Short mmCIF file of C-alpha atoms in Angstrom, two decimals:
data_model
loop_
_atom_site.label_atom_id
_atom_site.label_comp_id
_atom_site.label_asym_id
_atom_site.label_seq_id
_atom_site.Cartn_x
_atom_site.Cartn_y
_atom_site.Cartn_z
CA MET A 141 21.49 -55.92 -15.84
CA SER A 142 22.82 -52.44 -16.57
CA SER A 143 20.94 -49.83 -18.56
CA SER A 144 23.76 -49.61 -21.09
CA GLN A 145 23.56 -53.35 -21.79
CA ASN A 146 19.81 -53.08 -22.25
CA ARG A 147 20.21 -50.25 -24.73
CA SER A 148 22.99 -52.02 -26.61
CA LEU A 149 20.77 -55.07 -26.96
CA SER A 150 17.76 -52.98 -27.91
CA GLY A 151 19.85 -51.11 -30.44
CA ALA A 152 21.02 -54.34 -32.07
CA LEU A 153 17.45 -55.63 -32.21
CA ILE A 154 16.12 -52.36 -33.64
CA GLN A 155 18.89 -52.20 -36.25
CA GLY A 156 18.17 -55.75 -37.31
CA SER A 157 14.44 -55.09 -37.30
CA VAL A 158 14.86 -52.00 -39.49
CA TRP A 159 16.66 -54.06 -42.13
CA ALA A 160 14.13 -56.87 -41.83
CA ILE A 161 11.26 -54.38 -42.13
CA ALA A 162 12.97 -52.91 -45.19
CA ILE A 163 13.03 -56.43 -46.67
CA ARG A 164 9.34 -57.01 -46.08
CA TRP A 165 8.11 -53.52 -46.88
CA GLY A 166 10.26 -53.22 -49.97
CA ALA A 167 8.93 -56.55 -51.20
CA LYS A 168 5.36 -55.73 -50.29
CA PHE A 169 5.62 -52.30 -51.87
CA LEU A 170 6.45 -54.07 -55.11
CA GLY A 171 3.66 -56.54 -54.34
CA LEU A 172 1.13 -53.77 -53.85
CA ILE A 173 2.11 -52.10 -57.11
CA SER A 174 1.90 -55.46 -58.85
CA LEU A 175 -1.46 -56.18 -57.21
CA GLY A 176 -2.78 -52.75 -58.14
CA ILE A 177 -1.81 -53.22 -61.78
CA CYS A 178 -2.77 -56.87 -62.14
CA ALA A 179 -6.07 -56.57 -60.21
CA ARG A 180 -7.33 -54.08 -62.79
CA ILE A 181 -6.62 -56.57 -65.58
CA LEU A 182 -7.44 -59.87 -63.90
CA THR A 183 -10.61 -60.81 -62.03
CA PRO A 184 -11.17 -62.09 -58.46
CA ALA A 185 -11.75 -65.50 -60.03
CA ASP A 186 -8.24 -65.44 -61.56
CA TYR A 187 -6.67 -64.71 -58.18
CA GLY A 188 -8.86 -67.31 -56.56
CA LEU A 189 -7.73 -69.95 -59.05
CA VAL A 190 -4.04 -69.38 -58.28
CA ASN A 191 -4.78 -69.27 -54.54
CA MET A 192 -6.57 -72.63 -54.70
CA ALA A 193 -3.53 -74.22 -56.34
CA MET A 194 -1.12 -72.61 -53.85
CA VAL A 195 -3.12 -73.98 -50.91
CA VAL A 196 -2.31 -77.53 -52.00
CA ILE A 197 1.32 -76.63 -52.76
CA GLY A 198 1.71 -75.03 -49.34
CA PHE A 199 0.35 -78.16 -47.67
CA SER A 200 2.91 -80.26 -49.54
CA GLN A 201 5.70 -78.01 -48.29
CA VAL A 202 4.65 -78.08 -44.66
CA LEU A 203 4.37 -81.88 -44.66
CA VAL A 204 8.17 -82.21 -44.85
CA GLU A 205 9.30 -79.03 -43.04
CA PHE A 206 11.73 -79.93 -40.25
CA GLY A 207 12.98 -76.46 -39.32
CA MET A 208 16.60 -76.78 -40.47
CA ASP A 209 17.15 -73.00 -40.52
CA SER A 210 15.87 -72.60 -36.96
CA ALA A 211 18.02 -75.53 -35.79
CA LEU A 212 21.16 -73.91 -37.22
CA ILE A 213 20.31 -70.52 -35.73
CA ARG A 214 19.78 -72.03 -32.28
CA ASN A 215 23.07 -73.97 -32.46
CA ARG A 216 25.82 -71.39 -31.81
CA ASP A 217 28.52 -74.09 -32.28
CA ALA A 218 27.38 -75.45 -35.64
CA THR A 219 30.18 -76.82 -37.84
CA SER A 220 30.37 -77.20 -41.62
CA GLY A 221 29.12 -80.75 -41.08
CA HIS A 222 25.90 -79.40 -39.55
CA TYR A 223 25.37 -77.10 -42.54
CA ASP A 224 26.08 -79.91 -45.01
CA THR A 225 23.61 -82.17 -43.21
CA ALA A 226 20.94 -79.44 -43.12
CA TRP A 227 21.39 -78.80 -46.86
CA SER A 228 21.18 -82.50 -47.66
CA ILE A 229 17.99 -82.88 -45.65
CA LYS A 230 16.48 -79.85 -47.43
CA VAL A 231 17.38 -81.35 -50.82
CA MET A 232 15.52 -84.53 -49.86
CA GLN A 233 12.61 -82.41 -48.65
CA THR A 234 12.52 -80.60 -51.98
CA LEU A 235 12.41 -83.83 -53.96
CA LEU A 236 9.64 -85.17 -51.75
CA ILE A 237 7.65 -81.93 -51.99
CA SER A 238 7.82 -81.97 -55.79
CA LEU A 239 6.74 -85.63 -55.87
CA ILE A 240 3.75 -84.82 -53.63
CA ILE A 241 2.78 -81.80 -55.76
CA PHE A 242 2.99 -83.69 -59.06
CA SER A 243 1.03 -86.62 -57.61
CA ALA A 244 -1.62 -84.42 -55.95
CA ALA A 245 -2.24 -82.13 -58.96
CA PRO A 246 -4.83 -84.35 -60.72
CA PHE A 247 -6.70 -84.97 -57.45
CA ALA A 248 -6.70 -81.25 -56.60
CA ALA A 249 -8.12 -80.41 -60.03
CA LYS A 250 -10.87 -82.98 -59.50
CA ALA A 251 -11.63 -81.78 -55.96
CA TYR A 252 -11.96 -78.17 -57.10
CA ASP A 253 -13.73 -79.26 -60.30
CA ASP A 254 -11.36 -77.05 -62.29
CA SER A 255 -8.76 -78.61 -64.62
CA ARG A 256 -6.75 -75.36 -64.74
CA VAL A 257 -5.40 -76.06 -61.25
CA MET A 258 -3.27 -78.99 -62.49
CA PRO A 259 -0.87 -77.16 -64.88
CA ILE A 260 -0.43 -74.38 -62.29
CA MET A 261 0.70 -76.94 -59.71
CA PHE A 262 3.02 -78.66 -62.20
CA SER A 263 4.70 -75.34 -63.05
CA VAL A 264 5.20 -74.18 -59.47
CA GLY A 265 6.35 -77.64 -58.41
CA ALA A 266 9.04 -77.69 -61.12
CA ALA A 267 10.29 -74.24 -60.10
CA GLY A 268 10.32 -75.39 -56.49
CA LEU A 269 12.84 -78.08 -57.41
CA VAL A 270 15.32 -75.35 -58.32
CA GLY A 271 14.38 -73.14 -55.38
CA GLY A 272 14.91 -75.94 -52.87
CA LEU A 273 18.57 -76.32 -53.87
CA GLN A 274 19.55 -72.90 -52.50
CA ASN A 275 22.80 -72.50 -50.56
CA ILE A 276 22.19 -73.36 -46.88
CA TYR A 277 24.88 -70.90 -45.76
CA VAL A 278 22.52 -67.95 -46.38
CA VAL A 279 21.06 -68.77 -42.95
CA ASN A 280 24.18 -67.12 -41.51
CA PHE A 281 22.85 -63.73 -42.64
CA ARG A 282 20.26 -64.01 -39.87
CA LYS A 283 22.39 -65.96 -37.42
CA GLU A 284 25.20 -63.37 -37.54
CA LEU A 285 22.75 -60.45 -37.75
CA ASP A 286 24.06 -59.52 -41.21
CA PHE A 287 20.77 -57.98 -42.27
CA ARG A 288 22.23 -56.01 -45.18
CA ARG A 289 22.98 -59.17 -47.14
CA ASP A 290 19.76 -60.70 -45.83
CA PHE A 291 17.98 -57.71 -47.38
CA LEU A 292 19.56 -58.42 -50.78
CA PHE A 293 18.78 -62.13 -50.57
CA SER A 294 15.13 -61.50 -49.75
CA PHE A 295 14.45 -58.44 -51.90
CA VAL A 296 16.07 -59.28 -55.24
CA PRO A 297 13.91 -62.39 -55.91
CA ARG A 298 10.81 -60.30 -55.11
CA LEU A 299 12.01 -57.66 -57.58
CA VAL A 300 12.48 -60.33 -60.24
CA SER A 301 9.01 -61.71 -59.48
CA PHE A 302 7.51 -58.23 -59.73
CA VAL A 303 9.03 -57.55 -63.16
CA VAL A 304 8.10 -60.97 -64.52
CA SER A 305 4.52 -61.08 -63.15
CA VAL A 306 3.56 -57.54 -64.23
CA SER A 307 5.14 -57.95 -67.66
CA ALA A 308 3.50 -61.34 -68.17
CA VAL A 309 0.05 -60.18 -67.02
CA LEU A 310 0.23 -57.15 -69.32
CA ALA A 311 1.33 -59.33 -72.23
CA LEU A 312 -0.83 -62.42 -71.66
CA ARG A 313 -3.86 -60.85 -69.90
CA SER A 314 -4.07 -64.13 -68.00
CA TYR A 315 -3.56 -65.62 -64.52
CA TRP A 316 -0.46 -67.29 -65.98
CA GLY A 317 1.34 -64.02 -65.38
CA LEU A 318 0.93 -64.58 -61.62
CA VAL A 319 2.19 -68.16 -61.95
CA LEU A 320 5.27 -67.08 -63.89
CA GLY A 321 6.02 -64.48 -61.22
CA ILE A 322 5.90 -67.14 -58.48
CA CYS A 323 8.19 -69.46 -60.46
CA SER A 324 10.73 -66.75 -61.28
CA ALA A 325 11.14 -65.86 -57.59
CA GLU A 326 12.00 -69.48 -56.70
CA ILE A 327 14.64 -69.73 -59.42
CA ALA A 328 16.14 -66.30 -58.66
CA ARG A 329 16.40 -67.07 -54.93
CA SER A 330 18.38 -70.24 -55.55
CA LEU A 331 20.80 -68.64 -58.04
CA LEU A 332 21.33 -65.59 -55.81
CA SER A 333 22.17 -67.73 -52.76
CA TYR A 334 25.27 -69.09 -54.51
CA TRP A 335 26.29 -65.66 -55.77
CA LEU A 336 26.14 -64.05 -52.31
CA VAL A 337 27.98 -66.81 -50.40
CA ALA A 338 31.30 -68.33 -51.39
CA GLN A 339 30.93 -71.43 -49.19
CA ARG A 340 29.41 -74.46 -50.85
CA PRO A 341 27.47 -77.25 -49.13
CA ARG A 342 28.26 -80.92 -49.74
CA TRP A 343 26.18 -84.03 -49.35
CA SER A 344 26.25 -85.38 -45.80
CA LEU A 345 23.88 -86.84 -43.24
CA GLN A 346 26.41 -86.94 -40.40
CA TYR A 347 24.38 -84.87 -37.91
CA TRP A 348 20.85 -85.75 -38.98
CA ARG A 349 19.82 -87.00 -35.53
CA GLU A 350 20.99 -83.83 -33.81
CA LEU A 351 19.37 -81.46 -36.31
CA THR A 352 16.04 -83.28 -36.32
CA GLY A 353 15.92 -83.55 -32.54
CA PHE A 354 13.00 -81.14 -32.20
CA SER A 355 11.75 -81.45 -35.79
CA LEU A 356 8.57 -83.39 -34.89
CA TRP A 357 7.21 -80.58 -32.74
CA TYR A 358 8.43 -77.95 -35.19
CA PHE A 359 6.61 -79.84 -37.94
CA LEU A 360 3.42 -80.11 -35.89
CA ASP A 361 3.50 -76.39 -35.12
CA GLY A 362 4.06 -75.59 -38.80
CA LEU A 363 1.19 -77.87 -39.78
CA ALA A 364 -1.12 -76.08 -37.34
CA GLN A 365 -0.02 -72.69 -38.64
CA TYR A 366 -0.67 -73.86 -42.17
CA ALA A 367 -4.14 -75.14 -41.26
CA VAL A 368 -5.05 -71.79 -39.71
CA ASN A 369 -3.63 -69.67 -42.53
CA HIS A 370 -4.60 -71.66 -45.62
CA LEU A 371 -7.31 -74.27 -45.18
CA ASP A 372 -10.00 -71.57 -44.94
CA ARG A 373 -9.24 -70.70 -48.56
CA ALA A 374 -9.36 -74.37 -49.54
CA TYR A 375 -12.84 -74.76 -48.03
CA ILE A 376 -14.14 -71.47 -49.46
CA GLY A 377 -12.77 -72.44 -52.88
CA LYS A 378 -14.67 -75.72 -52.71
CA ALA A 379 -17.88 -74.30 -51.22
CA GLY A 380 -18.02 -70.84 -52.80
CA GLY A 381 -15.95 -71.01 -55.98
CA SER A 382 -12.89 -69.18 -57.27
CA GLU A 383 -14.43 -65.66 -57.19
CA GLN A 384 -15.35 -65.93 -53.50
CA VAL A 385 -11.93 -67.27 -52.54
CA GLY A 386 -10.30 -64.53 -54.63
CA LEU A 387 -12.12 -61.75 -52.76
CA TYR A 388 -11.51 -63.45 -49.42
CA ALA A 389 -7.80 -64.19 -50.00
CA VAL A 390 -6.94 -60.73 -51.30
CA GLY A 391 -9.01 -59.06 -48.57
CA ARG A 392 -7.29 -61.07 -45.85
CA GLU A 393 -3.82 -60.47 -47.28
CA VAL A 394 -4.37 -56.73 -47.64
CA ALA A 395 -5.87 -56.40 -44.14
CA THR A 396 -2.96 -58.11 -42.41
CA LEU A 397 -0.39 -56.37 -44.59
CA PRO A 398 0.57 -53.49 -42.24
CA SER A 399 0.92 -55.62 -39.12
CA THR A 400 2.53 -58.69 -40.69
CA GLU A 401 5.03 -56.59 -42.60
CA LEU A 402 6.10 -55.11 -39.28
CA VAL A 403 5.71 -58.16 -37.05
CA MET A 404 7.30 -60.80 -39.28
CA PRO A 405 10.50 -58.78 -39.84
CA ILE A 406 10.91 -58.12 -36.12
CA GLY A 407 10.42 -61.83 -35.50
CA ARG A 408 13.07 -62.51 -38.15
CA ALA A 409 15.49 -60.32 -36.20
CA LEU A 410 14.24 -61.43 -32.78
CA MET A 411 15.00 -65.16 -33.01
CA PRO A 412 18.78 -64.90 -33.61
CA THR A 413 19.02 -62.05 -31.07
CA LEU A 414 17.30 -64.08 -28.34
CA ALA A 415 19.19 -67.25 -29.27
CA SER A 416 22.48 -65.41 -28.69
CA LEU A 417 21.34 -64.76 -25.08
CA ASN A 418 20.42 -68.32 -24.08
CA ASN A 419 23.04 -68.20 -21.32
CA GLN A 420 21.98 -64.73 -20.08
CA LYS A 421 18.40 -65.18 -18.93
CA ASP A 422 17.93 -61.71 -17.41
CA ARG A 423 18.98 -59.96 -20.59
CA GLN A 424 16.92 -62.40 -22.64
CA ILE A 425 13.74 -61.68 -20.66
CA ALA A 426 14.38 -57.93 -20.89
CA ALA A 427 14.76 -58.25 -24.67
CA ILE A 428 11.51 -60.21 -24.94
CA GLN A 429 9.58 -57.61 -22.95
CA LYS A 430 11.04 -54.74 -24.99
CA ALA A 431 10.22 -56.57 -28.22
CA ILE A 432 6.59 -57.22 -27.20
CA ALA A 433 6.07 -53.63 -26.09
CA GLY A 434 7.76 -52.25 -29.21
CA VAL A 435 5.74 -54.42 -31.60
CA ASN A 436 2.46 -53.49 -29.92
CA LEU A 437 3.41 -49.81 -30.06
CA ILE A 438 3.23 -49.90 -33.86
CA ALA A 439 1.23 -53.02 -34.81
CA VAL A 440 -1.95 -52.07 -32.90
CA PRO A 441 -2.39 -48.57 -34.40
CA LEU A 442 -1.54 -49.92 -37.87
CA ALA A 443 -4.28 -52.53 -37.59
CA VAL A 444 -6.83 -50.05 -36.22
CA GLY A 445 -5.86 -47.50 -38.84
CA PHE A 446 -6.25 -49.99 -41.65
CA ALA A 447 -9.76 -50.86 -40.50
CA LEU A 448 -10.44 -47.13 -40.62
CA VAL A 449 -9.32 -46.64 -44.23
CA ALA A 450 -10.45 -50.01 -45.66
CA PRO A 451 -13.17 -48.67 -48.04
CA GLU A 452 -10.97 -45.93 -49.49
CA PHE A 453 -7.90 -48.17 -49.74
CA VAL A 454 -9.68 -50.95 -51.64
CA HIS A 455 -11.36 -48.47 -53.99
CA VAL A 456 -8.15 -46.59 -54.81
CA LEU A 457 -5.88 -49.62 -55.21
CA PHE A 458 -8.13 -52.22 -56.83
CA GLY A 459 -11.14 -50.45 -58.31
CA ASP A 460 -14.90 -50.99 -58.11
CA LYS A 461 -14.95 -54.71 -58.98
CA TRP A 462 -13.04 -55.50 -55.75
CA MET A 463 -15.27 -53.51 -53.36
CA GLY A 464 -16.77 -56.81 -52.14
CA ALA A 465 -13.47 -57.34 -50.28
CA THR A 466 -13.94 -54.19 -48.13
CA PRO A 467 -15.76 -55.81 -45.15
CA ILE A 468 -13.23 -58.66 -45.18
CA VAL A 469 -10.40 -56.12 -44.99
CA ALA A 470 -12.07 -54.36 -42.06
CA ILE A 471 -12.66 -57.58 -40.05
CA PHE A 472 -9.18 -59.00 -40.56
CA SER A 473 -7.69 -55.61 -39.67
CA LEU A 474 -9.14 -56.07 -36.19
CA THR A 475 -7.64 -59.57 -36.10
CA ALA A 476 -4.24 -58.09 -36.92
CA MET A 477 -4.27 -56.07 -33.68
CA THR A 478 -3.07 -59.15 -31.79
CA SER A 479 -0.54 -60.32 -34.38
CA GLY A 480 2.40 -58.52 -32.80
CA PHE A 481 2.00 -60.07 -29.37
CA ARG A 482 1.09 -63.52 -30.67
CA TYR A 483 3.94 -63.87 -33.17
CA THR A 484 6.53 -62.57 -30.70
CA ALA A 485 5.23 -65.05 -28.09
CA GLN A 486 5.58 -67.91 -30.58
CA GLN A 487 9.16 -66.95 -31.43
CA THR A 488 9.93 -66.68 -27.70
CA LEU A 489 8.64 -70.18 -26.97
CA VAL A 490 10.72 -71.67 -29.81
CA VAL A 491 13.93 -69.95 -28.64
CA LEU A 492 13.34 -70.96 -25.02
CA GLY A 493 12.89 -74.57 -26.10
CA TYR A 494 9.13 -74.85 -25.51
CA VAL A 495 8.41 -76.09 -29.03
CA ARG A 496 5.88 -78.63 -27.73
CA VAL A 497 3.90 -75.93 -25.93
CA ASN A 498 3.98 -73.75 -29.04
CA ALA A 499 2.68 -76.64 -31.13
CA ALA A 500 -0.05 -77.51 -28.61
CA LEU A 501 -1.36 -73.94 -28.42
CA SER A 502 -1.25 -73.62 -32.20
CA TRP A 503 -3.16 -76.89 -32.64
CA ALA A 504 -5.81 -75.86 -30.12
CA TYR A 505 -6.38 -72.76 -32.25
CA ALA A 506 -6.33 -74.68 -35.53
CA ILE A 507 -8.73 -77.45 -34.43
CA THR A 508 -11.27 -74.96 -33.07
CA VAL A 509 -11.23 -72.92 -36.28
CA LEU A 510 -11.47 -75.98 -38.53
CA VAL A 511 -14.40 -77.39 -36.55
CA LEU A 512 -16.32 -74.10 -36.70
CA ILE A 513 -15.49 -73.01 -40.26
CA ILE A 514 -18.37 -74.91 -41.87
CA PRO A 515 -21.12 -73.47 -39.60
CA ALA A 516 -19.46 -70.04 -39.87
CA PHE A 517 -19.62 -70.18 -43.67
CA SER A 518 -23.22 -71.42 -43.54
CA TRP A 519 -24.08 -68.53 -41.20
CA GLN A 520 -22.73 -65.62 -43.23
CA GLY A 521 -20.49 -66.87 -46.04
CA VAL A 522 -16.95 -65.51 -46.20
CA LEU A 523 -17.84 -62.80 -43.66
CA GLY A 524 -18.79 -65.52 -41.16
CA VAL A 525 -15.37 -67.16 -41.65
CA ALA A 526 -13.66 -63.77 -41.18
CA TRP A 527 -15.53 -63.12 -37.91
CA LEU A 528 -14.63 -66.63 -36.69
CA TYR A 529 -10.94 -65.92 -37.21
CA CYS A 530 -11.24 -62.53 -35.57
CA ALA A 531 -12.90 -63.86 -32.40
CA TRP A 532 -10.73 -66.92 -31.95
CA THR A 533 -7.48 -65.06 -32.62
CA PHE A 534 -8.12 -62.93 -29.54
CA VAL A 535 -8.77 -66.07 -27.47
CA SER A 536 -5.61 -67.78 -28.77
CA THR A 537 -3.50 -64.68 -28.10
CA ALA A 538 -4.70 -64.61 -24.50
CA ALA A 539 -3.61 -68.26 -24.11
CA PHE A 540 -0.08 -67.43 -25.30
CA GLY A 541 0.00 -64.49 -22.90
CA PHE A 542 -1.03 -66.60 -19.92
CA TYR A 543 1.69 -69.14 -20.69
CA LEU A 544 4.38 -66.44 -20.89
CA ILE A 545 3.20 -65.18 -17.51
CA ARG A 546 3.47 -68.72 -16.16
CA LEU A 547 7.06 -68.92 -17.44
CA LYS A 548 7.74 -65.58 -15.71
CA VAL A 549 8.77 -64.07 -19.03
CA LEU A 550 6.20 -61.31 -18.58
CA GLN A 551 7.01 -59.87 -15.18
CA GLY A 552 6.05 -56.58 -13.58
CA SER A 553 3.55 -54.03 -14.80
CA GLU A 554 5.66 -52.24 -17.42
CA VAL A 555 4.46 -54.31 -20.39
CA TRP A 556 0.78 -53.97 -19.43
CA VAL A 557 1.01 -50.23 -18.74
CA ALA A 558 2.70 -49.75 -22.11
CA LEU A 559 -0.07 -51.78 -23.77
CA LEU A 560 -2.70 -49.64 -22.07
CA ARG A 561 -1.08 -46.48 -23.47
CA VAL A 562 -1.20 -48.01 -26.95
CA ILE A 563 -4.86 -49.11 -26.70
CA VAL A 564 -6.05 -45.73 -25.36
CA SER A 565 -4.16 -43.82 -28.06
CA ALA A 566 -5.25 -46.10 -30.92
CA THR A 567 -8.91 -46.03 -29.84
CA ALA A 568 -8.92 -42.24 -29.63
CA MET A 569 -7.22 -42.11 -33.04
CA PHE A 570 -9.96 -44.25 -34.62
CA PHE A 571 -12.87 -42.19 -33.30
CA ALA A 572 -11.20 -38.83 -33.96
CA ALA A 573 -10.32 -39.67 -37.58
CA SER A 574 -13.73 -41.26 -38.24
CA ALA A 575 -15.56 -38.20 -36.94
CA ALA A 576 -13.37 -35.69 -38.78
CA ALA A 577 -13.55 -37.58 -42.11
CA ARG A 578 -17.32 -37.01 -42.27
CA TYR A 579 -16.66 -33.34 -43.01
CA VAL A 580 -14.18 -34.03 -45.82
CA GLY A 581 -15.48 -34.08 -49.37
CA GLY A 582 -13.81 -34.60 -52.73
CA PRO A 583 -12.23 -37.64 -54.40
CA VAL A 584 -11.78 -40.90 -52.52
CA PHE A 585 -8.00 -40.49 -52.65
CA VAL A 586 -8.24 -37.17 -50.80
CA VAL A 587 -10.32 -38.78 -48.04
CA LEU A 588 -7.77 -41.61 -47.79
CA VAL A 589 -4.84 -39.22 -47.42
CA PHE A 590 -6.74 -37.11 -44.88
CA LYS A 591 -7.52 -40.12 -42.70
CA VAL A 592 -3.94 -41.39 -42.83
CA VAL A 593 -2.33 -38.05 -42.00
CA LEU A 594 -4.79 -37.23 -39.21
CA SER A 595 -4.41 -40.73 -37.71
CA ILE A 596 -0.62 -40.39 -37.60
CA LEU A 597 -0.81 -36.99 -35.94
CA VAL A 598 -3.44 -38.00 -33.38
CA TYR A 599 -1.80 -41.30 -32.44
CA GLY A 600 1.71 -39.85 -32.33
CA GLY A 601 0.60 -36.93 -30.17
CA LEU A 602 -1.42 -39.09 -27.79
CA ILE A 603 1.17 -41.84 -27.32
CA TYR A 604 3.84 -39.22 -26.62
CA SER A 605 1.58 -37.41 -24.16
CA CYS A 606 0.72 -40.66 -22.35
CA TRP A 607 4.42 -41.52 -22.14
CA VAL A 608 5.26 -38.10 -20.69
CA LEU A 609 2.41 -38.35 -18.16
CA ALA A 610 3.75 -41.78 -17.12
CA GLY A 611 7.04 -40.10 -16.15
CA ARG A 612 9.02 -40.80 -19.35
CA PRO A 613 9.86 -44.44 -18.41
CA ASP A 614 12.71 -46.37 -20.05
CA SER A 615 10.29 -48.00 -22.48
CA SER A 616 9.98 -48.64 -26.21
CA GLU A 617 8.83 -45.04 -26.75
CA LYS A 618 12.12 -43.78 -25.31
CA ILE A 619 14.24 -46.17 -27.36
CA ILE A 620 12.46 -45.21 -30.59
CA LEU A 621 12.76 -41.50 -29.82
CA GLU A 622 16.49 -41.89 -29.16
CA HIS A 623 17.04 -43.69 -32.45
CA VAL A 624 14.96 -41.16 -34.35
CA ALA A 625 16.97 -38.34 -32.77
CA ALA A 626 20.24 -40.07 -33.66
CA ALA A 627 19.10 -40.63 -37.25
CA TRP A 628 18.02 -36.99 -37.56
CA LYS A 629 21.41 -35.87 -36.24
CA LYS A 630 23.18 -37.85 -38.95
CA ILE A 631 20.89 -36.46 -41.63
CA SER A 632 21.10 -32.86 -40.42
CA LYS A 633 24.94 -32.69 -40.39
CA PRO A 634 25.39 -32.67 -44.18
CA LEU A 635 22.42 -30.32 -44.51
CA LYS A 636 24.09 -27.81 -42.17
CA ARG A 637 27.33 -28.01 -44.14
CA PHE A 638 25.44 -27.42 -47.35
CA SER A 639 23.60 -24.40 -45.93
#
C-alpha cells in the first residue's frame, strides 16, 4: 500500500474523529457545567437515586438490543427495505423496553427499598417511547462519514438536556431536575432526526433475517458490557445505599471522562471507516494499527494526568461534600489508561466479523468481575470495587491484545515501540508534575492549573523528543503534527492579511 493512500485514509479517520470528539467533548462540557452547578445544590444521595433507577432502565434496553445501526453500517449495499426493516425492529424494541421498564418499576423500588425509584422509571420509560421512534436514516451520517450533521444530531439533544436539567434543578431544588433533563434529551433526539433527514421510514419486516443474522452475539456482547459498566452500581446501591452509589458513580464517570470522550468518538469514526475497507485487507490493517497507536498517544497521558489532578479537580468542580469521590477518581483514572486499546480492539473484532470472540472475551471479563464484586466490597467498600475493576481491566485488555496478534492484525514492532514512547513520556510527566506541585502554594485552582499546564508541556516535549530520537517514523505523531501544521497554516493566512 502506498504512503499517499495511508495518509488519505488516516486523514479521513482523523477528520471524522475530530468531529466525533467535538460531539462528545461539546456534550460533556455541557455535562460538566451542569454537574458542577447541580452537584452544589443536590447531594450524592440524589445522584445515587437517579443512578439506581437508570441501572434498571439500562438493563431493559440491553435486553432487546440487536445492533441494527451496526448492521446497516456494515452493509454497504443496504436498500430502503433494509432501513425500513431496521426501523420497524427498533420500534418493536422500544415498545418492549417500555413494557419491561413499567413492569419492573415496582420490583426495583422494592429491591432498593426506596419508593422514589418507581416514578423516575415511569417518567424515563415514557420519554423513551418517543426517543425510540427516531428516524433510522440518521445512521447514514456515520456510514457516509458525514460527521457535521452527526455533530448536530448528537449535540443539540445534549444542549436541550443541559438547559432543562439546570433550569429544573435551580427551580425545584430536587433530583427531578436530573430526570427531566434525561427525558428532554430523548424527545429532542427523536424530533431532530426527522428535521435533519428528509427520508421517512415505513413499516416493513422484509429483511429481518438478514439484519438479525449476527444479533445474538451482538446482544450477548452488549449484555456483558452492560454488566461490567452498570451492575456494580446496582450492587453498591443495594449494599451501601444511595449516597455510596452517588459518590461511586460520579467518581467513576469523572475519572473515565477524558479517555472515554476521546476513545468513544474515535471508535464512532473508526467503525464506518474500517467497514469501507472490508475488501482491502492491507489498508484495513494499517488503519487499525494507526488508530490504536493514535488513541494510545492521547488516552494514556489523559488518564495518568487525571489521576494526578484528581483531588484538585473534585474540590474545584464539586465542592467539599464530594471529596469522598477523590480516591475513586484516582483509581478509575488508572483503569482508563487501557480504554483506548481495548475499545479499538472491540470495534476491530466487530468489523472483521469476530462478534462471537468479542462477546466471549467481554463475558469472561464480566463474569470474573461479578463473581468478585461481593468480596471486593466486603474488603474495602467502594474502593475495593474500584480496585477490582482496575486490576481486571488490565488483564482483559491483554486478552484482546493477544487475540489481535493471533489474527495478525498487530504485526511488526511499530505499534509496541509507539506504545513504549507513550508510557515513558506519561510516567515522566506524572512524577515531574507531582514533584513540582509540592512547591506551589495558593488556592486549589492555581495548583490545578499549574499541574495541567506543566503536564502538557512535559508530555508534549518528551513524546516529541522520543519520536525524533526514533528517527521521525511515519507514525501517529507525524500524522498529528502534519494536521496541526496544516490547521495553523489555514489560521495564519487571514492573520497575515489583517496585519
